[in-house]
PDB file of C-alpha atoms and ligand atoms in Angstrom:
ATOM      1  CA  MET A   1       7.781  10.993  -1.357  1.00 71.00           C
ATOM      2  CA  SER A   2       5.500   9.298  -3.835  1.00 92.00           C
ATOM      3  CA  ARG A   3       4.280   5.781  -3.157  1.00 97.00           C
ATOM      4  CA  THR A   4       4.149   2.958  -5.615  1.00 98.00           C
ATOM      5  CA  VAL A   5       0.574   1.721  -5.985  1.00 98.00           C
ATOM      6  CA  TYR A   6      -0.920  -1.205  -7.878  1.00 98.00           C
ATOM      7  CA  VAL A   7      -3.552  -0.646 -10.558  1.00 98.00           C
ATOM      8  CA  ASN A   8      -4.803  -3.494 -12.729  1.00 97.00           C
ATOM      9  CA  GLY A   9      -1.562  -5.365 -13.254  1.00 97.00           C
ATOM     10  CA  GLU A  10       0.846  -2.438 -13.012  1.00 98.00           C
ATOM     11  CA  TYR A  11       2.986  -0.952 -10.276  1.00 98.00           C
ATOM     12  CA  VAL A  12       3.015   2.807 -10.820  1.00 98.00           C
ATOM     13  CA  ALA A  13       3.815   6.029  -8.959  1.00 98.00           C
ATOM     14  CA  GLU A  14       0.653   7.192  -7.163  1.00 97.00           C
ATOM     15  CA  GLU A  15       0.406  10.353  -9.286  1.00 97.00           C
ATOM     16  CA  ASP A  16       0.350   8.238 -12.445  1.00 97.00           C
ATOM     17  CA  ALA A  17      -2.326   5.805 -11.260  1.00 97.00           C
ATOM     18  CA  LYS A  18      -5.517   5.980 -13.308  1.00 96.00           C
ATOM     19  CA  ILE A  19      -9.017   4.510 -13.097  1.00 96.00           C
ATOM     20  CA  SER A  20     -11.785   5.108 -15.635  1.00 97.00           C
ATOM     21  CA  VAL A  21     -14.495   7.684 -14.868  1.00 97.00           C
ATOM     22  CA  PHE A  22     -16.907   4.891 -15.875  1.00 98.00           C
ATOM     23  CA  ASP A  23     -15.621   2.573 -13.152  1.00 98.00           C
ATOM     24  CA  ARG A  24     -18.652   1.331 -11.219  1.00 98.00           C
ATOM     25  CA  GLY A  25     -16.795   1.711  -7.957  1.00 98.00           C
ATOM     26  CA  PHE A  26     -16.652   5.443  -8.620  1.00 97.00           C
ATOM     27  CA  LEU A  27     -20.201   5.755 -10.021  1.00 98.00           C
ATOM     28  CA  MET A  28     -22.111   3.338  -7.784  1.00 97.00           C
ATOM     29  CA  ALA A  29     -19.872   2.186  -4.922  1.00 97.00           C
ATOM     30  CA  ASP A  30     -20.059  -1.160  -6.743  1.00 98.00           C
ATOM     31  CA  GLY A  31     -16.961  -2.563  -5.109  1.00 98.00           C
ATOM     32  CA  VAL A  32     -15.523  -4.286  -2.081  1.00 98.00           C
ATOM     33  CA  TYR A  33     -12.364  -3.773  -0.048  1.00 98.00           C
ATOM     34  CA  GLU A  34     -10.046  -5.203   2.562  1.00 98.00           C
ATOM     35  CA  VAL A  35      -7.549  -3.653   4.942  1.00 98.00           C
ATOM     36  CA  THR A  36      -4.684  -5.829   6.134  1.00 98.00           C
ATOM     37  CA  SER A  37      -2.275  -4.555   8.747  1.00 98.00           C
ATOM     38  CA  VAL A  38       1.489  -4.825   8.447  1.00 98.00           C
ATOM     39  CA  LEU A  39       3.786  -5.377  11.425  1.00 97.00           C
ATOM     40  CA  ASP A  40       7.544  -5.876  11.107  1.00 96.00           C
ATOM     41  CA  GLY A  41       7.023  -5.766   7.319  1.00 97.00           C
ATOM     42  CA  LYS A  42       4.686  -8.796   7.463  1.00 98.00           C
ATOM     43  CA  LEU A  43       0.981  -9.253   6.798  1.00 98.00           C
ATOM     44  CA  ILE A  44      -1.314  -9.910   9.760  1.00 98.00           C
ATOM     45  CA  ASP A  45      -4.232 -12.370   9.345  1.00 97.00           C
ATOM     46  CA  PHE A  46      -3.786 -12.328   5.551  1.00 97.00           C
ATOM     47  CA  GLU A  47      -5.647 -15.566   4.934  1.00 97.00           C
ATOM     48  CA  GLY A  48      -8.729 -14.355   6.819  1.00 97.00           C
ATOM     49  CA  HIS A  49      -8.885 -11.206   4.701  1.00 98.00           C
ATOM     50  CA  GLN A  50      -8.477 -13.237   1.527  1.00 98.00           C
ATOM     51  CA  VAL A  51     -11.304 -15.603   2.465  1.00 98.00           C
ATOM     52  CA  ARG A  52     -13.611 -12.708   3.353  1.00 98.00           C
ATOM     53  CA  LEU A  53     -12.746 -10.901   0.106  1.00 98.00           C
ATOM     54  CA  ASN A  54     -13.728 -13.971  -1.901  1.00 98.00           C
ATOM     55  CA  ARG A  55     -16.980 -14.210   0.050  1.00 98.00           C
ATOM     56  CA  SER A  56     -17.800 -10.520  -0.585  1.00 98.00           C
ATOM     57  CA  LEU A  57     -17.074 -10.996  -4.317  1.00 98.00           C
ATOM     58  CA  ASN A  58     -19.228 -14.085  -4.419  1.00 98.00           C
ATOM     59  CA  GLU A  59     -22.187 -12.362  -2.730  1.00 98.00           C
ATOM     60  CA  LEU A  60     -22.042  -9.643  -5.414  1.00 98.00           C
ATOM     61  CA  GLU A  61     -21.465 -12.054  -8.334  1.00 97.00           C
ATOM     62  CA  MET A  62     -18.174 -10.325  -9.067  1.00 97.00           C
ATOM     63  CA  ASP A  63     -15.189 -12.152 -10.529  1.00 95.00           C
ATOM     64  CA  ALA A  64     -11.918 -12.280  -8.618  1.00 96.00           C
ATOM     65  CA  PRO A  65      -9.442 -10.056 -10.500  1.00 97.00           C
ATOM     66  CA  VAL A  66      -6.399 -12.256  -9.691  1.00 97.00           C
ATOM     67  CA  SER A  67      -5.727 -15.637  -8.086  1.00 97.00           C
ATOM     68  CA  ASP A  68      -5.258 -15.967  -4.299  1.00 96.00           C
ATOM     69  CA  ASP A  69      -1.528 -16.584  -4.806  1.00 97.00           C
ATOM     70  CA  ASP A  70      -1.141 -13.502  -6.975  1.00 98.00           C
ATOM     71  CA  LEU A  71      -3.024 -11.417  -4.433  1.00 98.00           C
ATOM     72  CA  LEU A  72      -0.542 -12.391  -1.724  1.00 98.00           C
ATOM     73  CA  GLU A  73       2.334 -11.679  -4.085  1.00 98.00           C
ATOM     74  CA  ILE A  74       1.024  -8.172  -4.853  1.00 98.00           C
ATOM     75  CA  HIS A  75       0.574  -7.438  -1.133  1.00 98.00           C
ATOM     76  CA  ARG A  76       4.147  -8.493  -0.456  1.00 98.00           C
ATOM     77  CA  LYS A  77       5.588  -6.593  -3.382  1.00 98.00           C
ATOM     78  CA  LEU A  78       3.827  -3.356  -2.380  1.00 98.00           C
ATOM     79  CA  VAL A  79       5.079  -3.692   1.200  1.00 98.00           C
ATOM     80  CA  GLU A  80       8.592  -4.194  -0.132  1.00 98.00           C
ATOM     81  CA  LEU A  81       8.526  -1.454  -2.793  1.00 98.00           C
ATOM     82  CA  ASN A  82       7.201   1.074  -0.277  1.00 98.00           C
ATOM     83  CA  ASP A  83       9.411  -0.081   2.558  1.00 97.00           C
ATOM     84  CA  VAL A  84       6.499  -0.526   4.954  1.00 98.00           C
ATOM     85  CA  THR A  85       7.506  -1.892   8.338  1.00 97.00           C
ATOM     86  CA  GLU A  86       4.304  -0.870  10.119  1.00 97.00           C
ATOM     87  CA  GLY A  87       0.994   0.213   8.621  1.00 97.00           C
ATOM     88  CA  LEU A  88      -1.505  -1.313   6.275  1.00 98.00           C
ATOM     89  CA  VAL A  89      -2.304  -2.527   2.788  1.00 98.00           C
ATOM     90  CA  TYR A  90      -5.629  -1.398   1.303  1.00 98.00           C
ATOM     91  CA  LEU A  91      -7.173  -3.339  -1.557  1.00 98.00           C
ATOM     92  CA  GLN A  92     -10.282  -2.552  -3.566  1.00 98.00           C
ATOM     93  CA  VAL A  93     -12.003  -4.597  -6.212  1.00 98.00           C
ATOM     94  CA  THR A  94     -14.727  -2.965  -8.287  1.00 98.00           C
ATOM     95  CA  ARG A  95     -16.953  -4.426 -10.972  1.00 98.00           C
ATOM     96  CA  GLY A  96     -15.008  -2.465 -13.584  1.00 98.00           C
ATOM     97  CA  ALA A  97     -15.789   0.182 -16.183  1.00 98.00           C
ATOM     98  CA  ALA A  98     -18.981   0.126 -18.269  1.00 97.00           C
ATOM     99  CA  ASP A  99     -21.636   2.558 -19.503  1.00 97.00           C
ATOM    100  CA  ARG A 100     -23.762   3.590 -16.549  1.00 97.00           C
ATOM    101  CA  ASP A 101     -26.556   1.079 -15.966  1.00 97.00           C
ATOM    102  CA  PHE A 102     -27.982  -0.357 -12.758  1.00 98.00           C
ATOM    103  CA  ALA A 103     -27.824  -3.954 -13.997  1.00 97.00           C
ATOM    104  CA  TYR A 104     -24.456  -5.660 -13.694  1.00 97.00           C
ATOM    105  CA  PRO A 105     -22.688  -5.413 -17.081  1.00 97.00           C
ATOM    106  CA  LYS A 106     -21.596  -8.657 -18.752  1.00 94.00           C
ATOM    107  CA  GLY A 107     -18.056  -9.437 -19.853  1.00 93.00           C
ATOM    108  CA  VAL A 108     -16.421  -6.560 -17.980  1.00 96.00           C
ATOM    109  CA  ALA A 109     -13.145  -7.211 -16.177  1.00 96.00           C
ATOM    110  CA  PRO A 110     -13.090  -6.215 -12.494  1.00 98.00           C
ATOM    111  CA  SER A 111     -10.607  -3.526 -11.396  1.00 98.00           C
ATOM    112  CA  LEU A 112      -8.059  -4.122  -8.661  1.00 98.00           C
ATOM    113  CA  VAL A 113      -6.415  -1.191  -6.922  1.00 98.00           C
ATOM    114  CA  MET A 114      -4.030  -1.543  -3.999  1.00 98.00           C
ATOM    115  CA  PHE A 115      -1.874   0.823  -1.979  1.00 98.00           C
ATOM    116  CA  THR A 116       0.011   0.963   1.310  1.00 98.00           C
ATOM    117  CA  GLN A 117      -0.062   3.404   4.220  1.00 98.00           C
ATOM    118  CA  SER A 118       2.860   3.528   6.626  1.00 97.00           C
ATOM    119  CA  LYS A 119       1.687   4.412  10.121  1.00 94.00           C
ATOM    120  CA  ASN A 120       2.132   3.661  13.753  1.00 92.00           C
ATOM    121  CA  VAL A 121      -0.550   1.094  14.462  1.00 90.00           C
ATOM    122  CA  VAL A 122       0.861  -0.574  17.571  1.00 93.00           C
ATOM    123  CA  ASN A 123       1.787   2.402  19.735  1.00 90.00           C
ATOM    124  CA  SER A 124      -1.069   4.777  19.001  1.00 87.00           C
ATOM    125  CA  PRO A 125      -1.902   7.110  21.933  1.00 89.00           C
ATOM    126  CA  ALA A 126      -5.432   5.663  22.137  1.00 92.00           C
ATOM    127  CA  VAL A 127      -4.033   2.367  23.441  1.00 93.00           C
ATOM    128  CA  SER A 128      -3.307   3.806  26.872  1.00 93.00           C
ATOM    129  CA  THR A 129      -6.075   6.426  27.021  1.00 96.00           C
ATOM    130  CA  GLY A 130      -8.841   4.382  25.425  1.00 98.00           C
ATOM    131  CA  ILE A 131     -11.410   5.960  23.122  1.00 98.00           C
ATOM    132  CA  LYS A 132     -14.654   7.816  23.766  1.00 98.00           C
ATOM    133  CA  VAL A 133     -17.712   6.852  21.761  1.00 98.00           C
ATOM    134  CA  ILE A 134     -21.233   8.136  21.178  1.00 98.00           C
ATOM    135  CA  SER A 135     -24.275   6.137  20.120  1.00 98.00           C
ATOM    136  CA  ILE A 136     -25.998   6.862  16.808  1.00 98.00           C
ATOM    137  CA  ASP A 137     -28.778   5.188  14.837  1.00 98.00           C
ATOM    138  CA  ASP A 138     -27.559   2.538  12.424  1.00 98.00           C
ATOM    139  CA  LEU A 139     -28.814   3.891   9.097  1.00 98.00           C
ATOM    140  CA  ARG A 140     -26.701   1.653   6.834  1.00 98.00           C
ATOM    141  CA  TRP A 141     -28.079  -0.812   4.300  1.00 98.00           C
ATOM    142  CA  GLY A 142     -28.972  -4.354   5.352  1.00 97.00           C
ATOM    143  CA  ARG A 143     -25.991  -6.296   3.934  1.00 98.00           C
ATOM    144  CA  ARG A 144     -23.268  -5.168   6.308  1.00 98.00           C
ATOM    145  CA  ASP A 145     -21.724  -8.644   6.078  1.00 98.00           C
ATOM    146  CA  ILE A 146     -20.396  -7.626   2.635  1.00 98.00           C
ATOM    147  CA  LYS A 147     -17.397  -5.305   2.924  1.00 98.00           C
ATOM    148  CA  THR A 148     -18.470  -2.758   0.318  1.00 98.00           C
ATOM    149  CA  VAL A 149     -16.870   0.629  -0.322  1.00 98.00           C
ATOM    150  CA  GLN A 150     -20.113   2.491   0.429  1.00 97.00           C
ATOM    151  CA  LEU A 151     -18.738   4.126   3.561  1.00 98.00           C
ATOM    152  CA  LEU A 152     -20.565   7.451   3.633  1.00 98.00           C
ATOM    153  CA  TYR A 153     -22.686   6.653   6.692  1.00 98.00           C
ATOM    154  CA  PRO A 154     -19.687   5.421   8.711  1.00 98.00           C
ATOM    155  CA  ALA A 155     -17.894   8.637   7.645  1.00 98.00           C
ATOM    156  CA  MET A 156     -20.902  10.684   8.844  1.00 98.00           C
ATOM    157  CA  GLY A 157     -20.825   8.726  12.113  1.00 98.00           C
ATOM    158  CA  LYS A 158     -17.163   9.579  12.685  1.00 98.00           C
ATOM    159  CA  MET A 159     -17.968  13.252  12.005  1.00 98.00           C
ATOM    160  CA  MET A 160     -20.862  13.158  14.527  1.00 98.00           C
ATOM    161  CA  ALA A 161     -18.450  11.661  17.072  1.00 98.00           C
ATOM    162  CA  LYS A 162     -15.867  14.350  16.326  1.00 98.00           C
ATOM    163  CA  ALA A 163     -18.457  17.102  16.710  1.00 98.00           C
ATOM    164  CA  ALA A 164     -19.296  15.650  20.143  1.00 98.00           C
ATOM    165  CA  GLY A 165     -15.600  15.686  21.156  1.00 98.00           C
ATOM    166  CA  CYS A 166     -15.379  11.876  20.861  1.00 98.00           C
ATOM    167  CA  ASP A 167     -13.405   9.388  18.796  1.00 98.00           C
ATOM    168  CA  ASP A 168     -16.004   7.101  17.285  1.00 98.00           C
ATOM    169  CA  ALA A 169     -19.645   6.049  17.220  1.00 98.00           C
ATOM    170  CA  TRP A 170     -21.359   2.757  18.008  1.00 98.00           C
ATOM    171  CA  MET A 171     -24.436   2.183  15.919  1.00 98.00           C
ATOM    172  CA  VAL A 172     -27.781   1.083  17.334  1.00 98.00           C
ATOM    173  CA  GLU A 173     -30.641  -0.703  15.610  1.00 98.00           C
ATOM    174  CA  ASP A 174     -33.910  -1.750  17.275  1.00 98.00           C
ATOM    175  CA  GLY A 175     -32.415  -0.866  20.656  1.00 98.00           C
ATOM    176  CA  PHE A 176     -29.254  -2.955  20.290  1.00 98.00           C
ATOM    177  CA  VAL A 177     -25.683  -2.109  19.324  1.00 98.00           C
ATOM    178  CA  THR A 178     -24.691  -3.463  15.923  1.00 98.00           C
ATOM    179  CA  GLU A 179     -21.014  -2.391  15.694  1.00 98.00           C
ATOM    180  CA  GLY A 180     -18.664   0.584  15.555  1.00 98.00           C
ATOM    181  CA  THR A 181     -18.373   2.666  12.372  1.00 98.00           C
ATOM    182  CA  SER A 182     -15.266   0.693  11.352  1.00 98.00           C
ATOM    183  CA  ASN A 183     -14.859  -1.942  14.053  1.00 98.00           C
ATOM    184  CA  ASN A 184     -16.649  -4.635  16.037  1.00 98.00           C
ATOM    185  CA  ALA A 185     -17.996  -3.741  19.500  1.00 98.00           C
ATOM    186  CA  TYR A 186     -17.711  -5.593  22.831  1.00 99.00           C
ATOM    187  CA  ILE A 187     -18.567  -5.148  26.498  1.00 98.00           C
ATOM    188  CA  VAL A 188     -17.286  -7.080  29.497  1.00 98.00           C
ATOM    189  CA  LYS A 189     -19.601  -7.719  32.450  1.00 98.00           C
ATOM    190  CA  ASP A 190     -18.825  -9.973  35.420  1.00 98.00           C
ATOM    191  CA  GLY A 191     -15.924 -11.517  33.508  1.00 96.00           C
ATOM    192  CA  LYS A 192     -18.040 -12.334  30.425  1.00 98.00           C
ATOM    193  CA  ILE A 193     -17.047 -10.922  27.038  1.00 98.00           C
ATOM    194  CA  ILE A 194     -20.250  -9.987  25.223  1.00 98.00           C
ATOM    195  CA  THR A 195     -20.423  -9.215  21.495  1.00 98.00           C
ATOM    196  CA  ARG A 196     -23.181  -9.342  18.918  1.00 98.00           C
ATOM    197  CA  GLN A 197     -23.524 -12.634  17.025  1.00 98.00           C
ATOM    198  CA  LEU A 198     -22.689 -12.747  13.310  1.00 98.00           C
ATOM    199  CA  SER A 199     -25.470 -12.095  10.781  1.00 98.00           C
ATOM    200  CA  ASN A 200     -26.112  -9.735   7.865  1.00 98.00           C
ATOM    201  CA  ASP A 201     -26.310  -6.920  10.451  1.00 98.00           C
ATOM    202  CA  ILE A 202     -22.558  -6.660  11.046  1.00 98.00           C
ATOM    203  CA  LEU A 203     -19.241  -7.315   9.353  1.00 98.00           C
ATOM    204  CA  SER A 204     -17.628 -10.590  10.281  1.00 98.00           C
ATOM    205  CA  GLY A 205     -14.383  -9.057  11.557  1.00 98.00           C
ATOM    206  CA  ILE A 206     -11.195 -10.983  10.919  1.00 98.00           C
ATOM    207  CA  THR A 207      -9.769  -9.549  14.148  1.00 98.00           C
ATOM    208  CA  ARG A 208     -13.017 -10.497  15.932  1.00 98.00           C
ATOM    209  CA  ALA A 209     -12.657 -14.144  14.905  1.00 98.00           C
ATOM    210  CA  ALA A 210      -9.052 -14.305  16.118  1.00 98.00           C
ATOM    211  CA  VAL A 211      -9.683 -12.424  19.378  1.00 98.00           C
ATOM    212  CA  LEU A 212     -12.694 -14.579  20.310  1.00 98.00           C
ATOM    213  CA  ARG A 213     -10.650 -17.715  19.611  1.00 97.00           C
ATOM    214  CA  PHE A 214      -7.795 -16.451  21.810  1.00 97.00           C
ATOM    215  CA  ALA A 215     -10.259 -15.460  24.552  1.00 98.00           C
ATOM    216  CA  VAL A 216     -11.720 -18.973  24.675  1.00 98.00           C
ATOM    217  CA  GLU A 217      -8.231 -20.490  24.636  1.00 96.00           C
ATOM    218  CA  ALA A 218      -7.345 -18.279  27.612  1.00 96.00           C
ATOM    219  CA  GLN A 219     -10.405 -19.686  29.488  1.00 96.00           C
ATOM    220  CA  MET A 220     -12.394 -16.461  29.173  1.00 97.00           C
ATOM    221  CA  GLU A 221     -16.141 -16.727  28.759  1.00 98.00           C
ATOM    222  CA  VAL A 222     -17.544 -15.389  25.476  1.00 98.00           C
ATOM    223  CA  VAL A 223     -21.256 -14.704  24.955  1.00 98.00           C
ATOM    224  CA  GLU A 224     -22.460 -13.815  21.452  1.00 98.00           C
ATOM    225  CA  ARG A 225     -25.666 -11.799  21.810  1.00 98.00           C
ATOM    226  CA  PRO A 226     -26.933  -8.270  21.143  1.00 98.00           C
ATOM    227  CA  PHE A 227     -26.509  -5.700  23.944  1.00 98.00           C
ATOM    228  CA  THR A 228     -27.966  -2.250  24.672  1.00 98.00           C
ATOM    229  CA  ILE A 229     -26.419   1.186  25.300  1.00 98.00           C
ATOM    230  CA  ASP A 230     -27.581   0.951  28.948  1.00 98.00           C
ATOM    231  CA  GLU A 231     -25.556  -2.255  29.259  1.00 98.00           C
ATOM    232  CA  VAL A 232     -22.535  -0.461  27.774  1.00 98.00           C
ATOM    233  CA  LYS A 233     -22.799   2.311  30.389  1.00 98.00           C
ATOM    234  CA  ASP A 234     -23.122  -0.285  33.137  1.00 98.00           C
ATOM    235  CA  ALA A 235     -20.316  -2.557  31.836  1.00 98.00           C
ATOM    236  CA  ASP A 236     -17.016  -3.250  33.621  1.00 98.00           C
ATOM    237  CA  GLU A 237     -15.142  -2.712  30.332  1.00 98.00           C
ATOM    238  CA  ALA A 238     -15.786  -2.081  26.664  1.00 98.00           C
ATOM    239  CA  PHE A 239     -13.549  -2.418  23.639  1.00 98.00           C
ATOM    240  CA  ILE A 240     -13.363  -2.563  19.857  1.00 98.00           C
ATOM    241  CA  THR A 241     -11.483  -4.761  17.401  1.00 98.00           C
ATOM    242  CA  SER A 242     -10.383  -4.145  13.820  1.00 98.00           C
ATOM    243  CA  ALA A 243      -7.403  -4.785  11.565  1.00 98.00           C
ATOM    244  CA  THR A 244      -5.981  -1.330  12.221  1.00 95.00           C
ATOM    245  CA  THR A 245      -6.756  -0.940  15.950  1.00 97.00           C
ATOM    246  CA  PHE A 246      -6.340  -4.634  16.970  1.00 97.00           C
ATOM    247  CA  VAL A 247      -8.012  -4.448  20.419  1.00 98.00           C
ATOM    248  CA  GLN A 248      -8.634  -0.999  21.868  1.00 98.00           C
ATOM    249  CA  GLY A 249     -10.373  -0.011  25.110  1.00 98.00           C
ATOM    250  CA  VAL A 250     -13.516   2.137  25.044  1.00 98.00           C
ATOM    251  CA  VAL A 251     -13.713   4.312  28.162  1.00 98.00           C
ATOM    252  CA  GLU A 252     -16.789   6.445  27.677  1.00 98.00           C
ATOM    253  CA  MET A 253     -20.255   6.065  26.094  1.00 98.00           C
ATOM    254  CA  ASP A 254     -22.431   9.156  25.559  1.00 98.00           C
ATOM    255  CA  GLY A 255     -20.504  11.025  28.270  1.00 98.00           C
ATOM    256  CA  VAL A 256     -20.724   8.216  30.869  1.00 98.00           C
ATOM    257  CA  ALA A 257     -17.454   6.641  32.056  1.00 98.00           C
ATOM    258  CA  ILE A 258     -17.275   2.857  31.553  1.00 98.00           C
ATOM    259  CA  GLY A 259     -15.825   0.859  34.470  1.00 97.00           C
ATOM    260  CA  THR A 260     -12.789   2.688  35.871  1.00 96.00           C
ATOM    261  CA  GLY A 261     -12.772   5.127  32.947  1.00 97.00           C
ATOM    262  CA  LYS A 262      -9.519   3.562  31.714  1.00 97.00           C
ATOM    263  CA  PRO A 263      -8.891   0.699  29.255  1.00 97.00           C
ATOM    264  CA  GLY A 264      -9.870  -2.509  31.069  1.00 97.00           C
ATOM    265  CA  GLU A 265      -7.676  -5.426  32.046  1.00 97.00           C
ATOM    266  CA  ILE A 266      -9.364  -7.925  29.763  1.00 98.00           C
ATOM    267  CA  ALA A 267      -9.106  -5.624  26.757  1.00 98.00           C
ATOM    268  CA  LEU A 268      -5.425  -4.980  27.440  1.00 97.00           C
ATOM    269  CA  ARG A 269      -4.718  -8.678  27.895  1.00 97.00           C
ATOM    270  CA  LEU A 270      -6.544  -9.609  24.696  1.00 98.00           C
ATOM    271  CA  ARG A 271      -4.596  -6.950  22.836  1.00 98.00           C
ATOM    272  CA  GLU A 272      -1.331  -8.399  24.069  1.00 97.00           C
ATOM    273  CA  ILE A 273      -2.303 -11.966  23.185  1.00 98.00           C
ATOM    274  CA  TYR A 274      -3.609 -10.895  19.774  1.00 98.00           C
ATOM    275  CA  LEU A 275      -0.419  -8.999  18.909  1.00 97.00           C
ATOM    276  CA  ASP A 276       1.846 -11.824  20.131  1.00 97.00           C
ATOM    277  CA  GLU A 277      -0.016 -14.594  18.331  1.00 96.00           C
ATOM    278  CA  SER A 278      -0.608 -12.639  15.115  1.00 95.00           C
ATOM    279  CA  ARG A 279       3.027 -11.605  14.895  1.00 95.00           C
ATOM    280  CA  LYS A 280       4.023 -15.274  15.141  1.00 95.00           C
ATOM    281  CA  LYS A 281       1.746 -16.196  12.253  1.00 95.00           C
ATOM    282  CA  ALA A 282       2.385 -13.101  10.107  1.00 96.00           C
ATOM    283  CA  ILE A 283       3.536 -13.809   6.558  1.00 96.00           C
TER     284      ILE A 283
HETATM  285  N1  LIG B 301     -12.829  -1.677   9.020  1.00 94.13           N
HETATM  286  N2  LIG B 301     -17.017  -3.580  11.222  1.00 94.13           N
HETATM  287  C1  LIG B 301     -16.871  -2.652  10.269  1.00 94.13           C
HETATM  288  C2  LIG B 301     -18.078  -1.876   9.863  1.00 94.13           C
HETATM  289  C3  LIG B 301     -15.617  -2.411   9.685  1.00 94.13           C
HETATM  290  O1  LIG B 301     -15.486  -1.484   8.725  1.00 94.13           O
HETATM  291  C4  LIG B 301     -14.493  -3.150  10.131  1.00 94.13           C
HETATM  292  C5  LIG B 301     -13.119  -2.956   9.527  1.00 94.13           C
HETATM  293  C6  LIG B 301     -14.681  -4.111  11.145  1.00 94.13           C
HETATM  294  C7  LIG B 301     -13.542  -4.960  11.659  1.00 94.13           C
HETATM  295  O2  LIG B 301     -13.149  -5.934  10.715  1.00 94.13           O
HETATM  296  P1  LIG B 301     -11.644  -6.470  10.661  1.00 94.13           P
HETATM  297  O3  LIG B 301     -11.341  -6.975  12.034  1.00 94.13           O
HETATM  298  O4  LIG B 301     -11.694  -7.528   9.659  1.00 94.13           O
HETATM  299  O5  LIG B 301     -10.770  -5.299  10.302  1.00 94.13           O
HETATM  300  C8  LIG B 301     -15.951  -4.310  11.652  1.00 94.13           C
HETATM  301  C9  LIG B 301     -11.564  -1.443   8.348  1.00 94.13           C
HETATM  302  C10 LIG B 301     -10.378  -1.615   9.241  1.00 94.13           C
HETATM  303  C11 LIG B 301     -11.607  -0.089   7.665  1.00 94.13           C
HETATM  304  O6  LIG B 301     -12.652   0.195   7.086  1.00 94.13           O
HETATM  305  O7  LIG B 301     -10.612   0.639   7.658  1.00 94.13           O
END
């Protein structure tokens, strides 16, 4: 069945949705995106995603295509029109369509495209088995704090992981883990939750912010510092966070089992707290 998607002010069947071949998102990856999960037909952490979207736009001197209120309204309408109870809403803003030129064009309206994907995000099999990861060099550009649509290297990373019989890759720069290809990375050692501090080197995850807040509220110790692949192999637990995986255990790094080789207690507890609290605040 065809979905209804949103393209620049209109709700249309997906096969009728059109974007210009001159759109700079298509030509230059000149665009940013957000992924918001949907549980029980409601948006999880919507405000965080909205704030980060505005920051990404600001960093790239791009205008917001619609007001914050309208953005929420479009999210809600798409969820309703497509009858999404569980899944996600994807949104992408690009600088718009103009003759190809490296300099930002003046007076061009940004494009806004949004669509939904219904899928099982809570009860995915990986929750109980955990995921296996490999380490790869982080060869992305230096502004990973901006959520741009240039995702070819993360896609290559996932393919390298797949070729190695694994689920994902953690990226390493100057000897330290930056993050997963589409998630933030954590280890647990002696009861301490360790994750890299925010900077231009990683994306400031909306799930990360919430999970770290819940961890502190639950009297867990959080240390924000870079860590190495040797520390991952020697950790008691490891896990990832993102809007679509929430909190998920990582059970193997480069073929070495982490901790018991099963999702750890702290990761499972944080997942439970995150889901409970986020469901309460979902809009
Ligand atoms: N990815 N780091 C990277 C590189 C990411 O792409 C993502 C999200 C995260 C986690 O951010 P958040 O908690 O706000 O989802 C960290 C999304 C889910 C994606 O590309 O599908």
